[in-house]
Amino acid sequence: MRLGRFTKSISLALGFMLSLSAPALAYSERVAVIISNSDYNQTDDVDYAPRDAEAFAVFAQEVLGARIVQYDNLGTNAMGELFGIDGQVGTLQNHILVKDTDLYIYYAGHGTHDAPGGNRKAKNYLLPVDA
């Protein structure tokens, strides 16, 4: 199953939304957590993911003034640890060092949803490289 077009839309949409949401007020800390999943085990690779992630990293650092935290080719366990699983808090919170932190999350890789046909109540998922 090819998800490349869908994933590219996610990358572009997230990047565009984040650029529009950059606040005019300076916060004490800005962090950009960037995930580039390109090397999939059981589906097509996402060749553009590293390039897109690097482009967003430059934008986040130069325009948003964010500290960059980069993750590449996260598997199921690593994504679970980062975002949390089964109600547990993930390590993502470790990147928030002060109370007024702007946190930007950029993901380049495959994604999917749990309901076909454009159901508005569908849950969307980021796919780990070992999915």
mmCIF file of N, CA and C in Angstrom:
data_model
loop_
_atom_site.group_PDB
_atom_site.id
_atom_site.type_symbol
_atom_site.label_atom_id
_atom_site.label_comp_id
_atom_site.label_asym_id
_atom_site.label_seq_id
_atom_site.Cartn_x
_atom_site.Cartn_y
_atom_site.Cartn_z
ATOM 1 N N MET A 1 0.842 -1.181 0.000
ATOM 2 C CA MET A 1 0.000 0.000 0.000
ATOM 3 C C MET A 1 0.887 1.245 0.000
ATOM 4 N N ARG A 2 0.714 2.092 -0.956
ATOM 5 C CA ARG A 2 1.521 3.311 -1.045
ATOM 6 C C ARG A 2 0.813 4.442 -0.312
ATOM 7 N N LEU A 3 1.504 5.059 0.630
ATOM 8 C CA LEU A 3 0.937 6.167 1.384
ATOM 9 C C LEU A 3 1.715 7.460 1.140
ATOM 10 N N GLY A 4 2.630 7.447 0.201
ATOM 11 C CA GLY A 4 3.529 8.579 -0.016
ATOM 12 C C GLY A 4 2.811 9.901 -0.243
ATOM 13 N N ARG A 5 1.806 9.929 -1.087
ATOM 14 C CA ARG A 5 1.094 11.169 -1.381
ATOM 15 C C ARG A 5 0.398 11.691 -0.122
ATOM 16 N N PHE A 6 -0.239 10.804 0.631
ATOM 17 C CA PHE A 6 -0.904 11.172 1.870
ATOM 18 C C PHE A 6 0.099 11.729 2.872
ATOM 19 N N THR A 7 1.247 11.069 2.994
ATOM 20 C CA THR A 7 2.270 11.483 3.941
ATOM 21 C C THR A 7 2.858 12.828 3.559
ATOM 22 N N LYS A 8 3.088 13.042 2.269
ATOM 23 C CA LYS A 8 3.642 14.320 1.832
ATOM 24 C C LYS A 8 2.668 15.442 2.175
ATOM 25 N N SER A 9 1.380 15.179 2.032
ATOM 26 C CA SER A 9 0.381 16.175 2.402
ATOM 27 C C SER A 9 0.458 16.500 3.880
ATOM 28 N N ILE A 10 0.670 15.471 4.708
ATOM 29 C CA ILE A 10 0.807 15.700 6.149
ATOM 30 C C ILE A 10 2.001 16.594 6.420
ATOM 31 N N SER A 11 3.134 16.283 5.813
ATOM 32 C CA SER A 11 4.351 17.061 6.023
ATOM 33 C C SER A 11 4.146 18.511 5.622
ATOM 34 N N LEU A 12 3.597 18.722 4.444
ATOM 35 C CA LEU A 12 3.408 20.081 3.963
ATOM 36 C C LEU A 12 2.389 20.826 4.801
ATOM 37 N N ALA A 13 1.301 20.168 5.165
ATOM 38 C CA ALA A 13 0.269 20.827 5.954
ATOM 39 C C ALA A 13 0.788 21.197 7.335
ATOM 40 N N LEU A 14 1.497 20.277 7.982
ATOM 41 C CA LEU A 14 2.030 20.580 9.302
ATOM 42 C C LEU A 14 3.022 21.730 9.248
ATOM 43 N N GLY A 15 3.908 21.693 8.270
ATOM 44 C CA GLY A 15 4.880 22.765 8.137
ATOM 45 C C GLY A 15 4.212 24.105 7.899
ATOM 46 N N PHE A 16 3.193 24.128 7.050
ATOM 47 C CA PHE A 16 2.473 25.364 6.753
ATOM 48 C C PHE A 16 1.736 25.865 7.985
ATOM 49 N N MET A 17 1.035 24.976 8.693
ATOM 50 C CA MET A 17 0.306 25.390 9.889
ATOM 51 C C MET A 17 1.251 25.923 10.950
ATOM 52 N N LEU A 18 2.379 25.261 11.123
ATOM 53 C CA LEU A 18 3.319 25.723 12.126
ATOM 54 C C LEU A 18 3.889 27.080 11.762
ATOM 55 N N SER A 19 4.130 27.332 10.480
ATOM 56 C CA SER A 19 4.677 28.628 10.099
ATOM 57 C C SER A 19 3.646 29.725 10.325
ATOM 58 N N LEU A 20 2.361 29.410 10.140
ATOM 59 C CA LEU A 20 1.323 30.398 10.394
ATOM 60 C C LEU A 20 1.090 30.632 11.878
ATOM 61 N N SER A 21 1.397 29.621 12.689
ATOM 62 C CA SER A 21 1.092 29.734 14.109
ATOM 63 C C SER A 21 2.243 30.297 14.925
ATOM 64 N N ALA A 22 3.346 30.685 14.300
ATOM 65 C CA ALA A 22 4.469 31.248 15.039
ATOM 66 C C ALA A 22 4.005 32.522 15.738
ATOM 67 N N PRO A 23 4.041 32.547 17.062
ATOM 68 C CA PRO A 23 3.511 33.687 17.801
ATOM 69 C C PRO A 23 4.396 34.917 17.663
ATOM 70 N N ALA A 24 3.759 36.072 17.759
ATOM 71 C CA ALA A 24 4.500 37.322 17.660
ATOM 72 C C ALA A 24 5.290 37.593 18.942
ATOM 73 N N LEU A 25 4.814 37.095 20.065
ATOM 74 C CA LEU A 25 5.498 37.326 21.333
ATOM 75 C C LEU A 25 6.632 36.338 21.523
ATOM 76 N N ALA A 26 7.695 36.793 22.107
ATOM 77 C CA ALA A 26 8.836 35.913 22.357
ATOM 78 C C ALA A 26 8.576 35.083 23.603
ATOM 79 N N TYR A 27 8.763 33.790 23.488
ATOM 80 C CA TYR A 27 8.645 32.893 24.624
ATOM 81 C C TYR A 27 10.044 32.594 25.140
ATOM 82 N N SER A 28 10.118 32.112 26.354
ATOM 83 C CA SER A 28 11.426 31.880 26.935
ATOM 84 C C SER A 28 12.132 30.679 26.335
ATOM 85 N N GLU A 29 11.411 29.782 25.685
ATOM 86 C CA GLU A 29 12.026 28.594 25.093
ATOM 87 C C GLU A 29 11.170 28.122 23.927
ATOM 88 N N ARG A 30 11.835 27.751 22.839
ATOM 89 C CA ARG A 30 11.158 27.143 21.689
ATOM 90 C C ARG A 30 11.927 25.886 21.336
ATOM 91 N N VAL A 31 11.197 24.802 21.160
ATOM 92 C CA VAL A 31 11.806 23.521 20.839
ATOM 93 C C VAL A 31 11.073 22.925 19.644
ATOM 94 N N ALA A 32 11.840 22.449 18.679
ATOM 95 C CA ALA A 32 11.263 21.750 17.531
ATOM 96 C C ALA A 32 11.711 20.298 17.594
ATOM 97 N N VAL A 33 10.764 19.408 17.826
ATOM 98 C CA VAL A 33 11.032 17.970 17.801
ATOM 99 C C VAL A 33 10.702 17.505 16.386
ATOM 100 N N ILE A 34 11.713 17.018 15.698
ATOM 101 C CA ILE A 34 11.583 16.663 14.291
ATOM 102 C C ILE A 34 11.810 15.165 14.133
ATOM 103 N N ILE A 35 10.827 14.506 13.520
ATOM 104 C CA ILE A 35 10.904 13.062 13.311
ATOM 105 C C ILE A 35 10.937 12.794 11.814
ATOM 106 N N SER A 36 11.943 12.068 11.387
ATOM 107 C CA SER A 36 12.095 11.692 9.983
ATOM 108 C C SER A 36 12.096 10.172 9.889
ATOM 109 N N ASN A 37 10.978 9.601 9.474
ATOM 110 C CA ASN A 37 10.877 8.157 9.264
ATOM 111 C C ASN A 37 10.918 7.890 7.769
ATOM 112 N N SER A 38 12.018 7.306 7.308
ATOM 113 C CA SER A 38 12.166 7.100 5.868
ATOM 114 C C SER A 38 12.433 5.651 5.476
ATOM 115 N N ASP A 39 13.006 4.868 6.362
ATOM 116 C CA ASP A 39 13.475 3.520 6.030
ATOM 117 C C ASP A 39 12.528 2.480 6.635
ATOM 118 N N TYR A 40 11.432 2.190 5.911
ATOM 119 C CA TYR A 40 10.403 1.286 6.416
ATOM 120 C C TYR A 40 10.730 -0.166 6.089
ATOM 121 N N ASN A 41 10.386 -1.062 7.010
ATOM 122 C CA ASN A 41 10.669 -2.480 6.846
ATOM 123 C C ASN A 41 9.682 -3.182 5.917
ATOM 124 N N GLN A 42 8.385 -2.816 5.982
ATOM 125 C CA GLN A 42 7.371 -3.588 5.273
ATOM 126 C C GLN A 42 6.529 -2.787 4.294
ATOM 127 N N THR A 43 6.932 -1.579 4.015
ATOM 128 C CA THR A 43 6.227 -0.764 3.020
ATOM 129 C C THR A 43 7.254 0.109 2.303
ATOM 130 N N ASP A 44 6.803 0.883 1.353
ATOM 131 C CA ASP A 44 7.714 1.727 0.584
ATOM 132 C C ASP A 44 8.442 2.715 1.489
ATOM 133 N N ASP A 45 9.705 2.953 1.173
ATOM 134 C CA ASP A 45 10.472 3.966 1.891
ATOM 135 C C ASP A 45 9.934 5.351 1.541
ATOM 136 N N VAL A 46 10.242 6.310 2.375
ATOM 137 C CA VAL A 46 9.851 7.702 2.145
ATOM 138 C C VAL A 46 11.141 8.476 1.905
ATOM 139 N N ASP A 47 11.567 8.487 0.648
ATOM 140 C CA ASP A 47 12.871 9.044 0.299
ATOM 141 C C ASP A 47 13.013 10.523 0.634
ATOM 142 N N TYR A 48 11.925 11.269 0.582
ATOM 143 C CA TYR A 48 11.999 12.705 0.819
ATOM 144 C C TYR A 48 11.977 13.087 2.302
ATOM 145 N N ALA A 49 11.702 12.152 3.195
ATOM 146 C CA ALA A 49 11.553 12.481 4.610
ATOM 147 C C ALA A 49 12.790 13.153 5.218
ATOM 148 N N PRO A 50 14.000 12.640 5.019
ATOM 149 C CA PRO A 50 15.167 13.318 5.607
ATOM 150 C C PRO A 50 15.360 14.738 5.074
ATOM 151 N N ARG A 51 15.121 14.929 3.794
ATOM 152 C CA ARG A 51 15.266 16.257 3.181
ATOM 153 C C ARG A 51 14.217 17.222 3.735
ATOM 154 N N ASP A 52 12.972 16.765 3.849
ATOM 155 C CA ASP A 52 11.916 17.612 4.389
ATOM 156 C C ASP A 52 12.172 17.952 5.855
ATOM 157 N N ALA A 53 12.632 16.962 6.611
ATOM 158 C CA ALA A 53 12.938 17.200 8.027
ATOM 159 C C ALA A 53 14.070 18.213 8.170
ATOM 160 N N GLU A 54 15.075 18.114 7.336
ATOM 161 C CA GLU A 54 16.188 19.061 7.376
ATOM 162 C C GLU A 54 15.717 20.462 7.011
ATOM 163 N N ALA A 55 14.854 20.573 6.013
ATOM 164 C CA ALA A 55 14.318 21.884 5.623
ATOM 165 C C ALA A 55 13.535 22.507 6.778
ATOM 166 N N PHE A 56 12.728 21.699 7.467
ATOM 167 C CA PHE A 56 11.977 22.240 8.594
ATOM 168 C C PHE A 56 12.907 22.612 9.745
ATOM 169 N N ALA A 57 13.963 21.831 9.947
ATOM 170 C CA ALA A 57 14.930 22.146 11.006
ATOM 171 C C ALA A 57 15.564 23.510 10.763
ATOM 172 N N VAL A 58 15.919 23.792 9.521
ATOM 173 C CA VAL A 58 16.494 25.099 9.187
ATOM 174 C C VAL A 58 15.475 26.199 9.459
ATOM 175 N N PHE A 59 14.238 25.992 9.008
ATOM 176 C CA PHE A 59 13.166 26.960 9.256
ATOM 177 C C PHE A 59 12.958 27.185 10.752
ATOM 178 N N ALA A 60 12.858 26.084 11.501
ATOM 179 C CA ALA A 60 12.594 26.192 12.934
ATOM 180 C C ALA A 60 13.716 26.922 13.668
ATOM 181 N N GLN A 61 14.930 26.675 13.263
ATOM 182 C CA GLN A 61 16.062 27.300 13.927
ATOM 183 C C GLN A 61 16.206 28.767 13.508
ATOM 184 N N GLU A 62 16.152 29.021 12.214
ATOM 185 C CA GLU A 62 16.416 30.374 11.722
ATOM 186 C C GLU A 62 15.225 31.320 11.851
ATOM 187 N N VAL A 63 14.012 30.837 11.637
ATOM 188 C CA VAL A 63 12.832 31.695 11.672
ATOM 189 C C VAL A 63 12.165 31.690 13.047
ATOM 190 N N LEU A 64 11.982 30.488 13.607
ATOM 191 C CA LEU A 64 11.307 30.383 14.900
ATOM 192 C C LEU A 64 12.262 30.537 16.082
ATOM 193 N N GLY A 65 13.546 30.380 15.828
ATOM 194 C CA GLY A 65 14.523 30.459 16.916
ATOM 195 C C GLY A 65 14.442 29.275 17.861
ATOM 196 N N ALA A 66 14.081 28.124 17.334
ATOM 197 C CA ALA A 66 13.866 26.936 18.163
ATOM 198 C C ALA A 66 15.137 26.104 18.304
ATOM 199 N N ARG A 67 15.233 25.458 19.452
ATOM 200 C CA ARG A 67 16.256 24.431 19.670
ATOM 201 C C ARG A 67 15.760 23.170 18.967
ATOM 202 N N ILE A 68 16.640 22.486 18.249
ATOM 203 C CA ILE A 68 16.248 21.342 17.433
ATOM 204 C C ILE A 68 16.554 20.030 18.157
ATOM 205 N N VAL A 69 15.565 19.137 18.179
ATOM 206 C CA VAL A 69 15.742 17.771 18.666
ATOM 207 C C VAL A 69 15.312 16.863 17.514
ATOM 208 N N GLN A 70 16.254 16.080 16.991
ATOM 209 C CA GLN A 70 16.010 15.281 15.789
ATOM 210 C C GLN A 70 15.935 13.796 16.116
ATOM 211 N N TYR A 71 14.941 13.115 15.557
ATOM 212 C CA TYR A 71 14.819 11.663 15.651
ATOM 213 C C TYR A 71 14.705 11.113 14.232
ATOM 214 N N ASP A 72 15.402 10.018 13.964
ATOM 215 C CA ASP A 72 15.362 9.396 12.646
ATOM 216 C C ASP A 72 14.968 7.931 12.763
ATOM 217 N N ASN A 73 14.061 7.503 11.891
ATOM 218 C CA ASN A 73 13.661 6.102 11.756
ATOM 219 C C ASN A 73 13.270 5.459 13.082
ATOM 220 N N LEU A 74 12.239 6.034 13.696
ATOM 221 C CA LEU A 74 11.754 5.514 14.969
ATOM 222 C C LEU A 74 10.876 4.287 14.757
ATOM 223 N N GLY A 75 11.153 3.241 15.510
ATOM 224 C CA GLY A 75 10.325 2.045 15.514
ATOM 225 C C GLY A 75 9.199 2.184 16.525
ATOM 226 N N THR A 76 8.415 1.142 16.664
ATOM 227 C CA THR A 76 7.258 1.141 17.552
ATOM 228 C C THR A 76 7.645 1.470 18.990
ATOM 229 N N ASN A 77 8.677 0.819 19.509
ATOM 230 C CA ASN A 77 9.078 1.053 20.895
ATOM 231 C C ASN A 77 9.561 2.481 21.107
ATOM 232 N N ALA A 78 10.372 2.985 20.192
ATOM 233 C CA ALA A 78 10.905 4.340 20.335
ATOM 234 C C ALA A 78 9.794 5.394 20.251
ATOM 235 N N MET A 79 8.833 5.198 19.351
ATOM 236 C CA MET A 79 7.715 6.156 19.261
ATOM 237 C C MET A 79 6.842 6.078 20.505
ATOM 238 N N GLY A 80 6.645 4.870 21.022
ATOM 239 C CA GLY A 80 5.890 4.712 22.264
ATOM 240 C C GLY A 80 6.571 5.402 23.431
ATOM 241 N N GLU A 81 7.884 5.282 23.509
ATOM 242 C CA GLU A 81 8.635 5.956 24.578
ATOM 243 C C GLU A 81 8.549 7.469 24.441
ATOM 244 N N LEU A 82 8.629 7.977 23.212
ATOM 245 C CA LEU A 82 8.605 9.415 22.990
ATOM 246 C C LEU A 82 7.239 10.018 23.307
ATOM 247 N N PHE A 83 6.169 9.440 22.761
ATOM 248 C CA PHE A 83 4.835 10.016 22.898
ATOM 249 C C PHE A 83 4.044 9.460 24.079
ATOM 250 N N GLY A 84 4.500 8.371 24.664
ATOM 251 C CA GLY A 84 3.765 7.741 25.754
ATOM 252 C C GLY A 84 2.847 6.672 25.212
ATOM 253 N N ILE A 85 2.574 5.690 26.043
ATOM 254 C CA ILE A 85 1.738 4.577 25.623
ATOM 255 C C ILE A 85 0.962 4.060 26.828
ATOM 256 N N ASP A 86 -0.244 3.617 26.591
ATOM 257 C CA ASP A 86 -1.100 3.072 27.650
ATOM 258 C C ASP A 86 -1.233 4.017 28.829
ATOM 259 N N GLY A 87 -1.446 5.298 28.545
ATOM 260 C CA GLY A 87 -1.676 6.279 29.593
ATOM 261 C C GLY A 87 -0.427 6.797 30.288
ATOM 262 N N GLN A 88 0.740 6.284 29.935
ATOM 263 C CA GLN A 88 1.973 6.768 30.551
ATOM 264 C C GLN A 88 2.505 7.959 29.777
ATOM 265 N N VAL A 89 3.122 8.880 30.502
ATOM 266 C CA VAL A 89 3.703 10.066 29.881
ATOM 267 C C VAL A 89 4.989 9.671 29.169
ATOM 268 N N GLY A 90 5.169 10.171 27.963
ATOM 269 C CA GLY A 90 6.363 9.862 27.195
ATOM 270 C C GLY A 90 7.511 10.799 27.501
ATOM 271 N N THR A 91 8.647 10.518 26.897
ATOM 272 C CA THR A 91 9.853 11.319 27.123
ATOM 273 C C THR A 91 9.800 12.659 26.401
ATOM 274 N N LEU A 92 8.788 12.890 25.585
ATOM 275 C CA LEU A 92 8.630 14.177 24.913
ATOM 276 C C LEU A 92 8.668 15.321 25.921
ATOM 277 N N GLN A 93 8.093 15.100 27.076
ATOM 278 C CA GLN A 93 8.061 16.148 28.103
ATOM 279 C C GLN A 93 9.466 16.536 28.580
ATOM 280 N N ASN A 94 10.451 15.673 28.391
ATOM 281 C CA ASN A 94 11.814 15.990 28.816
ATOM 282 C C ASN A 94 12.433 17.128 28.009
ATOM 283 N N HIS A 95 11.864 17.411 26.843
ATOM 284 C CA HIS A 95 12.375 18.493 26.002
ATOM 285 C C HIS A 95 11.801 19.851 26.394
ATOM 286 N N ILE A 96 10.825 19.846 27.280
ATOM 287 C CA ILE A 96 10.230 21.093 27.756
ATOM 288 C C ILE A 96 10.934 21.458 29.054
ATOM 289 N N LEU A 97 11.838 22.414 28.951
ATOM 290 C CA LEU A 97 12.701 22.733 30.087
ATOM 291 C C LEU A 97 12.160 23.852 30.960
ATOM 292 N N VAL A 98 11.324 24.709 30.399
ATOM 293 C CA VAL A 98 10.740 25.802 31.180
ATOM 294 C C VAL A 98 9.244 25.836 30.927
ATOM 295 N N LYS A 99 8.520 26.493 31.825
ATOM 296 C CA LYS A 99 7.056 26.499 31.784
ATOM 297 C C LYS A 99 6.492 27.042 30.468
ATOM 298 N N ASP A 100 7.009 28.147 29.983
ATOM 299 C CA ASP A 100 6.469 28.790 28.787
ATOM 300 C C ASP A 100 7.197 28.342 27.532
ATOM 301 N N THR A 101 7.190 27.062 27.261
ATOM 302 C CA THR A 101 7.879 26.511 26.099
ATOM 303 C C THR A 101 6.911 26.371 24.929
ATOM 304 N N ASP A 102 7.335 26.858 23.777
ATOM 305 C CA ASP A 102 6.633 26.563 22.527
ATOM 306 C C ASP A 102 7.208 25.260 22.014
ATOM 307 N N LEU A 103 6.364 24.273 21.800
ATOM 308 C CA LEU A 103 6.813 22.978 21.309
ATOM 309 C C LEU A 103 6.231 22.754 19.924
ATOM 310 N N TYR A 104 7.107 22.600 18.938
ATOM 311 C CA TYR A 104 6.712 22.316 17.564
ATOM 312 C C TYR A 104 7.095 20.863 17.282
ATOM 313 N N ILE A 105 6.153 20.108 16.739
ATOM 314 C CA ILE A 105 6.438 18.722 16.361
ATOM 315 C C ILE A 105 6.248 18.611 14.859
ATOM 316 N N TYR A 106 7.301 18.165 14.186
ATOM 317 C CA TYR A 106 7.259 17.989 12.743
ATOM 318 C C TYR A 106 7.530 16.522 12.440
ATOM 319 N N TYR A 107 6.679 15.920 11.639
ATOM 320 C CA TYR A 107 6.816 14.511 11.281
ATOM 321 C C TYR A 107 6.842 14.371 9.767
ATOM 322 N N ALA A 108 7.844 13.668 9.272
ATOM 323 C CA ALA A 108 7.906 13.308 7.856
ATOM 324 C C ALA A 108 8.018 11.794 7.790
ATOM 325 N N GLY A 109 7.041 11.148 7.172
ATOM 326 C CA GLY A 109 7.004 9.699 7.088
ATOM 327 C C GLY A 109 5.594 9.259 6.745
ATOM 328 N N HIS A 110 5.358 7.954 6.785
ATOM 329 C CA HIS A 110 4.033 7.423 6.466
ATOM 330 C C HIS A 110 3.065 7.683 7.612
ATOM 331 N N GLY A 111 1.812 7.888 7.241
ATOM 332 C CA GLY A 111 0.734 8.028 8.206
ATOM 333 C C GLY A 111 -0.479 7.281 7.686
ATOM 334 N N THR A 112 -1.430 7.033 8.558
ATOM 335 C CA THR A 112 -2.659 6.349 8.152
ATOM 336 C C THR A 112 -3.783 6.766 9.088
ATOM 337 N N HIS A 113 -4.972 6.265 8.837
ATOM 338 C CA HIS A 113 -6.123 6.531 9.693
ATOM 339 C C HIS A 113 -6.923 5.248 9.853
ATOM 340 N N ASP A 114 -7.835 5.258 10.812
ATOM 341 C CA ASP A 114 -8.554 4.027 11.137
ATOM 342 C C ASP A 114 -9.935 3.907 10.492
ATOM 343 N N ALA A 115 -10.319 4.854 9.640
ATOM 344 C CA ALA A 115 -11.639 4.769 9.012
ATOM 345 C C ALA A 115 -11.539 5.185 7.546
ATOM 346 N N PRO A 116 -11.927 4.314 6.626
ATOM 347 C CA PRO A 116 -11.858 4.656 5.200
ATOM 348 C C PRO A 116 -12.941 5.659 4.807
ATOM 349 N N GLY A 117 -12.760 6.271 3.677
ATOM 350 C CA GLY A 117 -13.802 7.127 3.121
ATOM 351 C C GLY A 117 -13.839 8.538 3.663
ATOM 352 N N GLY A 118 -12.778 9.022 4.260
ATOM 353 C CA GLY A 118 -12.734 10.406 4.724
ATOM 354 C C GLY A 118 -13.606 10.693 5.927
ATOM 355 N N ASN A 119 -13.872 9.702 6.754
ATOM 356 C CA ASN A 119 -14.660 9.884 7.961
ATOM 357 C C ASN A 119 -14.015 10.950 8.847
ATOM 358 N N ARG A 120 -14.745 11.993 9.195
ATOM 359 C CA ARG A 120 -14.206 13.096 9.995
ATOM 360 C C ARG A 120 -13.855 12.674 11.427
ATOM 361 N N LYS A 121 -14.381 11.581 11.886
ATOM 362 C CA LYS A 121 -14.094 11.123 13.245
ATOM 363 C C LYS A 121 -12.968 10.096 13.286
ATOM 364 N N ALA A 122 -12.329 9.889 12.161
ATOM 365 C CA ALA A 122 -11.235 8.919 12.099
ATOM 366 C C ALA A 122 -10.062 9.409 12.936
ATOM 367 N N LYS A 123 -9.357 8.465 13.532
ATOM 368 C CA LYS A 123 -8.120 8.769 14.240
ATOM 369 C C LYS A 123 -6.970 8.616 13.257
ATOM 370 N N ASN A 124 -6.032 9.543 13.317
ATOM 371 C CA ASN A 124 -4.873 9.496 12.449
ATOM 372 C C ASN A 124 -3.673 8.987 13.223
ATOM 373 N N TYR A 125 -2.780 8.289 12.523
ATOM 374 C CA TYR A 125 -1.629 7.681 13.163
ATOM 375 C C TYR A 125 -0.358 7.961 12.376
ATOM 376 N N LEU A 126 0.743 8.130 13.093
ATOM 377 C CA LEU A 126 2.067 8.208 12.505
ATOM 378 C C LEU A 126 2.617 6.788 12.531
ATOM 379 N N LEU A 127 3.168 6.329 11.409
ATOM 380 C CA LEU A 127 3.615 4.942 11.340
ATOM 381 C C LEU A 127 5.096 4.795 11.692
ATOM 382 N N PRO A 128 5.394 3.941 12.666
ATOM 383 C CA PRO A 128 6.807 3.624 12.959
ATOM 384 C C PRO A 128 7.404 2.835 11.799
ATOM 385 N N VAL A 129 8.712 2.833 11.690
ATOM 386 C CA VAL A 129 9.358 2.179 10.549
ATOM 387 C C VAL A 129 9.228 0.665 10.566
ATOM 388 N N ASP A 130 8.894 0.080 11.706
ATOM 389 C CA ASP A 130 8.742 -1.378 11.780
ATOM 390 C C ASP A 130 7.293 -1.827 11.768
ATOM 391 N N ALA A 131 6.379 -0.915 11.417
ATOM 392 C CA ALA A 131 4.939 -1.258 11.389
ATOM 393 C C ALA A 131 4.622 -2.092 10.159
#
